[in-house]
Amino acid sequence: MNFNKRIKNGVITNKTVVTCPTMMWVESIDLLLEKLKSQKFPFFKIKVISGAGQQHGSVYWSITSQSTLNSLIHHIH
């Protein structure tokens, strides 16, 4: 689902960074509930709604990552 021109397939891609906006998830739930409402879904039968705010992603290291991490260690000490 593409929510706007910036979000394609659930993410925003910017050359080296891929992000997933939090509001996209909120808008997704809202859209789902609106569709259920329009179909006269029996919400009174729902006892509990649960969710988790966990998000998983991948980190891709560049060829210079080792030297970058080494330079950070010197700043800590």
Short mmCIF file of N, CA, C and O in Angstrom, two decimals:
data_model
loop_
_atom_site.label_atom_id
_atom_site.label_comp_id
_atom_site.label_asym_id
_atom_site.label_seq_id
_atom_site.Cartn_x
_atom_site.Cartn_y
_atom_site.Cartn_z
N MET A 1 0.85 -1.16 0.00
CA MET A 1 0.00 0.00 0.00
C MET A 1 0.90 1.24 0.00
O MET A 1 1.84 1.33 0.78
N ASN A 2 0.63 2.15 -0.88
CA ASN A 2 1.38 3.39 -0.95
C ASN A 2 0.53 4.52 -0.37
O ASN A 2 -0.51 4.85 -0.90
N PHE A 3 0.98 5.08 0.77
CA PHE A 3 0.19 6.08 1.49
C PHE A 3 0.30 7.47 0.88
O PHE A 3 -0.61 8.24 0.93
N ASN A 4 1.46 7.79 0.37
CA ASN A 4 1.63 9.06 -0.31
C ASN A 4 2.81 8.94 -1.26
O ASN A 4 3.36 7.86 -1.43
N LYS A 5 3.22 10.02 -1.87
CA LYS A 5 4.28 9.96 -2.88
C LYS A 5 5.63 9.57 -2.30
O LYS A 5 6.47 9.01 -2.98
N ARG A 6 5.85 9.86 -1.01
CA ARG A 6 7.13 9.53 -0.38
C ARG A 6 7.21 8.09 0.08
O ARG A 6 8.28 7.49 0.10
N ILE A 7 6.08 7.50 0.47
CA ILE A 7 6.07 6.14 1.02
C ILE A 7 5.69 5.16 -0.07
O ILE A 7 4.58 5.16 -0.58
N LYS A 8 6.63 4.29 -0.44
CA LYS A 8 6.40 3.26 -1.44
C LYS A 8 6.67 1.90 -0.81
O LYS A 8 7.75 1.69 -0.24
N ASN A 9 5.71 1.01 -0.90
CA ASN A 9 5.83 -0.33 -0.33
C ASN A 9 6.16 -0.29 1.16
O ASN A 9 6.90 -1.12 1.68
N GLY A 10 5.63 0.70 1.86
CA GLY A 10 5.77 0.78 3.31
C GLY A 10 7.03 1.45 3.82
O GLY A 10 7.24 1.49 5.03
N VAL A 11 7.87 1.97 2.93
CA VAL A 11 9.11 2.61 3.39
C VAL A 11 9.39 3.89 2.61
O VAL A 11 8.87 4.11 1.52
N ILE A 12 10.25 4.71 3.21
CA ILE A 12 10.79 5.88 2.53
C ILE A 12 12.26 5.59 2.28
O ILE A 12 13.00 5.26 3.22
N THR A 13 12.68 5.66 1.04
CA THR A 13 14.06 5.38 0.69
C THR A 13 14.76 6.69 0.32
O THR A 13 14.25 7.46 -0.47
N ASN A 14 15.92 6.90 0.93
CA ASN A 14 16.71 8.10 0.68
C ASN A 14 18.16 7.67 0.46
O ASN A 14 18.92 7.55 1.41
N LYS A 15 18.54 7.37 -0.73
CA LYS A 15 19.89 6.93 -1.14
C LYS A 15 20.48 5.87 -0.22
O LYS A 15 20.64 4.74 -0.61
N THR A 16 20.82 6.21 1.02
CA THR A 16 21.49 5.26 1.91
C THR A 16 20.67 4.86 3.13
O THR A 16 21.10 4.04 3.92
N VAL A 17 19.48 5.45 3.28
CA VAL A 17 18.67 5.19 4.48
C VAL A 17 17.26 4.79 4.07
O VAL A 17 16.67 5.40 3.18
N VAL A 18 16.74 3.76 4.73
CA VAL A 18 15.37 3.33 4.52
C VAL A 18 14.66 3.43 5.86
O VAL A 18 15.13 2.89 6.86
N THR A 19 13.54 4.16 5.90
CA THR A 19 12.80 4.31 7.15
C THR A 19 11.35 3.92 6.95
O THR A 19 10.84 3.89 5.82
N CYS A 20 10.71 3.65 8.06
CA CYS A 20 9.29 3.30 8.05
C CYS A 20 8.58 4.22 9.04
O CYS A 20 8.76 4.09 10.25
N PRO A 21 7.83 5.19 8.54
CA PRO A 21 7.20 6.18 9.42
C PRO A 21 6.18 5.58 10.38
O PRO A 21 5.34 4.77 9.99
N THR A 22 6.24 6.00 11.63
CA THR A 22 5.33 5.52 12.66
C THR A 22 3.87 5.82 12.31
O THR A 22 2.99 4.99 12.51
N MET A 23 3.62 7.02 11.80
CA MET A 23 2.24 7.40 11.48
C MET A 23 1.62 6.52 10.41
O MET A 23 0.41 6.39 10.32
N MET A 24 2.44 5.90 9.58
CA MET A 24 1.92 4.99 8.58
C MET A 24 1.16 3.84 9.25
O MET A 24 0.10 3.43 8.81
N TRP A 25 1.73 3.35 10.37
CA TRP A 25 1.08 2.25 11.09
C TRP A 25 -0.23 2.72 11.72
O TRP A 25 -1.24 2.01 11.68
N VAL A 26 -0.24 3.92 12.27
CA VAL A 26 -1.45 4.47 12.88
C VAL A 26 -2.53 4.65 11.80
O VAL A 26 -3.69 4.26 11.99
N GLU A 27 -2.13 5.20 10.67
CA GLU A 27 -3.08 5.40 9.57
C GLU A 27 -3.58 4.07 9.02
O GLU A 27 -4.74 3.96 8.60
N SER A 28 -2.74 3.05 9.04
CA SER A 28 -3.15 1.72 8.57
C SER A 28 -4.25 1.14 9.44
O SER A 28 -5.25 0.60 8.94
N ILE A 29 -4.07 1.24 10.76
CA ILE A 29 -5.10 0.74 11.69
C ILE A 29 -6.39 1.52 11.51
O ILE A 29 -7.49 0.95 11.49
N ASP A 30 -6.28 2.84 11.37
CA ASP A 30 -7.45 3.68 11.17
C ASP A 30 -8.19 3.29 9.89
O ASP A 30 -9.42 3.16 9.88
N LEU A 31 -7.44 3.07 8.82
CA LEU A 31 -8.03 2.66 7.55
C LEU A 31 -8.74 1.31 7.69
O LEU A 31 -9.87 1.13 7.21
N LEU A 32 -8.09 0.38 8.37
CA LEU A 32 -8.69 -0.94 8.58
C LEU A 32 -10.00 -0.83 9.36
O LEU A 32 -11.03 -1.41 8.97
N LEU A 33 -9.98 -0.05 10.45
CA LEU A 33 -11.19 0.10 11.26
C LEU A 33 -12.31 0.80 10.48
O LEU A 33 -13.49 0.45 10.62
N GLU A 34 -11.97 1.78 9.66
CA GLU A 34 -12.98 2.46 8.84
C GLU A 34 -13.62 1.50 7.84
O GLU A 34 -14.83 1.52 7.62
N LYS A 35 -12.80 0.64 7.25
CA LYS A 35 -13.34 -0.34 6.29
C LYS A 35 -14.25 -1.33 6.99
O LYS A 35 -15.31 -1.69 6.47
N LEU A 36 -13.84 -1.77 8.19
CA LEU A 36 -14.70 -2.69 8.94
C LEU A 36 -16.00 -2.01 9.34
O LEU A 36 -17.08 -2.62 9.28
N LYS A 37 -15.94 -0.76 9.74
CA LYS A 37 -17.14 0.00 10.12
C LYS A 37 -18.09 0.12 8.94
O LYS A 37 -19.31 -0.07 9.08
N SER A 38 -17.55 0.40 7.75
CA SER A 38 -18.41 0.56 6.57
C SER A 38 -19.08 -0.76 6.17
O SER A 38 -20.12 -0.75 5.51
N GLN A 39 -18.50 -1.88 6.61
CA GLN A 39 -19.10 -3.18 6.33
C GLN A 39 -19.96 -3.68 7.49
O GLN A 39 -20.34 -4.84 7.54
N LYS A 40 -20.23 -2.75 8.43
CA LYS A 40 -21.07 -3.06 9.59
C LYS A 40 -20.52 -4.21 10.43
O LYS A 40 -21.24 -5.08 10.91
N PHE A 41 -19.21 -4.20 10.62
CA PHE A 41 -18.56 -5.21 11.45
C PHE A 41 -19.09 -5.12 12.88
O PHE A 41 -19.24 -4.02 13.42
N PRO A 42 -19.37 -6.25 13.53
CA PRO A 42 -19.93 -6.24 14.90
C PRO A 42 -18.84 -5.97 15.96
O PRO A 42 -18.41 -6.88 16.66
N PHE A 43 -18.44 -4.72 16.10
CA PHE A 43 -17.39 -4.36 17.04
C PHE A 43 -17.74 -4.73 18.48
O PHE A 43 -16.86 -4.94 19.30
N PHE A 44 -19.01 -4.80 18.80
CA PHE A 44 -19.42 -5.12 20.17
C PHE A 44 -18.96 -6.52 20.59
O PHE A 44 -18.89 -6.82 21.78
N LYS A 45 -18.61 -7.36 19.63
CA LYS A 45 -18.14 -8.71 19.95
C LYS A 45 -16.66 -8.74 20.35
O LYS A 45 -16.17 -9.73 20.86
N ILE A 46 -15.95 -7.65 20.10
CA ILE A 46 -14.52 -7.59 20.42
C ILE A 46 -14.35 -7.39 21.92
O ILE A 46 -14.92 -6.49 22.51
N LYS A 47 -13.56 -8.25 22.54
CA LYS A 47 -13.30 -8.17 23.98
C LYS A 47 -11.99 -7.43 24.26
O LYS A 47 -11.89 -6.70 25.24
N VAL A 48 -10.98 -7.64 23.43
CA VAL A 48 -9.66 -7.07 23.66
C VAL A 48 -8.99 -6.77 22.32
O VAL A 48 -9.18 -7.49 21.36
N ILE A 49 -8.23 -5.69 22.30
CA ILE A 49 -7.39 -5.38 21.15
C ILE A 49 -5.97 -5.25 21.68
O ILE A 49 -5.72 -4.56 22.67
N SER A 50 -5.05 -5.93 21.05
CA SER A 50 -3.66 -5.92 21.50
C SER A 50 -2.76 -5.53 20.34
O SER A 50 -3.11 -5.71 19.17
N GLY A 51 -1.61 -5.01 20.66
CA GLY A 51 -0.65 -4.67 19.62
C GLY A 51 0.74 -4.58 20.21
O GLY A 51 0.92 -4.51 21.43
N ALA A 52 1.72 -4.59 19.36
CA ALA A 52 3.10 -4.46 19.79
C ALA A 52 3.76 -3.38 18.95
O ALA A 52 3.52 -3.28 17.75
N GLY A 53 4.56 -2.57 19.59
CA GLY A 53 5.23 -1.48 18.89
C GLY A 53 6.63 -1.84 18.45
O GLY A 53 7.50 -0.99 18.36
N GLN A 54 6.87 -3.11 18.20
CA GLN A 54 8.20 -3.52 17.81
C GLN A 54 8.38 -3.35 16.30
O GLN A 54 7.48 -3.60 15.53
N GLN A 55 9.56 -2.93 15.95
CA GLN A 55 9.88 -2.80 14.53
C GLN A 55 11.25 -3.40 14.30
O GLN A 55 12.18 -3.16 15.06
N HIS A 56 11.36 -4.17 13.28
CA HIS A 56 12.63 -4.81 12.96
C HIS A 56 13.17 -4.21 11.68
O HIS A 56 12.41 -3.80 10.81
N GLY A 57 14.44 -4.18 11.57
CA GLY A 57 15.04 -3.63 10.36
C GLY A 57 16.41 -4.22 10.13
O GLY A 57 16.90 -5.04 10.90
N SER A 58 17.03 -3.80 9.10
CA SER A 58 18.37 -4.26 8.74
C SER A 58 19.33 -3.08 8.74
O SER A 58 18.95 -1.97 8.40
N VAL A 59 20.55 -3.37 9.12
CA VAL A 59 21.61 -2.37 9.05
C VAL A 59 22.65 -2.90 8.09
O VAL A 59 23.13 -4.02 8.22
N TYR A 60 22.98 -2.10 7.12
CA TYR A 60 23.99 -2.48 6.14
C TYR A 60 25.25 -1.67 6.38
O TYR A 60 25.21 -0.44 6.40
N TRP A 61 26.36 -2.34 6.58
CA TRP A 61 27.62 -1.69 6.87
C TRP A 61 28.36 -1.37 5.58
O TRP A 61 28.42 -2.18 4.68
N SER A 62 28.97 -0.19 5.56
CA SER A 62 29.77 0.18 4.40
C SER A 62 31.19 -0.35 4.58
O SER A 62 31.56 -0.83 5.65
N ILE A 63 31.98 -0.22 3.56
CA ILE A 63 33.37 -0.68 3.61
C ILE A 63 34.19 0.09 4.64
O ILE A 63 35.18 -0.40 5.17
N THR A 64 33.75 1.31 4.98
CA THR A 64 34.49 2.13 5.94
C THR A 64 33.95 2.01 7.36
O THR A 64 34.38 2.73 8.26
N SER A 65 33.04 1.09 7.60
CA SER A 65 32.40 1.00 8.92
C SER A 65 33.39 0.65 10.03
O SER A 65 33.29 1.19 11.14
N GLN A 66 34.34 -0.22 9.76
CA GLN A 66 35.31 -0.59 10.80
C GLN A 66 36.10 0.61 11.29
O GLN A 66 36.25 0.83 12.49
N SER A 67 36.58 1.43 10.36
CA SER A 67 37.35 2.61 10.78
C SER A 67 36.46 3.63 11.49
O SER A 67 36.89 4.29 12.43
N THR A 68 35.22 3.73 11.06
CA THR A 68 34.28 4.65 11.73
C THR A 68 34.04 4.21 13.17
O THR A 68 34.09 5.02 14.10
N LEU A 69 33.80 2.92 13.37
CA LEU A 69 33.59 2.40 14.73
C LEU A 69 34.84 2.57 15.59
O LEU A 69 34.76 2.93 16.77
N ASN A 70 36.01 2.32 15.01
CA ASN A 70 37.26 2.48 15.77
C ASN A 70 37.43 3.93 16.21
O ASN A 70 37.89 4.19 17.32
N SER A 71 37.07 4.88 15.36
CA SER A 71 37.23 6.29 15.74
C SER A 71 36.24 6.67 16.83
O SER A 71 36.54 7.52 17.67
N LEU A 72 35.08 6.04 16.87
CA LEU A 72 34.10 6.32 17.93
C LEU A 72 34.61 5.81 19.29
O LEU A 72 34.41 6.46 20.30
N ILE A 73 35.27 4.70 19.30
CA ILE A 73 35.80 4.13 20.54
C ILE A 73 36.79 5.08 21.19
O ILE A 73 36.78 5.28 22.39
N HIS A 74 37.61 5.76 20.40
CA HIS A 74 38.59 6.71 20.94
C HIS A 74 37.89 7.91 21.58
O HIS A 74 38.41 8.50 22.53
N HIS A 75 36.74 8.28 21.11
CA HIS A 75 36.00 9.41 21.67
C HIS A 75 35.34 9.05 23.01
O HIS A 75 35.07 9.92 23.81
N ILE A 76 35.09 7.78 23.22
CA ILE A 76 34.43 7.34 24.45
C ILE A 76 35.40 7.39 25.63
O ILE A 76 35.05 7.76 26.73
N HIS A 77 36.65 7.02 25.41
CA HIS A 77 37.64 6.91 26.50
C HIS A 77 38.13 8.25 26.92
O HIS A 77 38.38 9.18 26.48
#
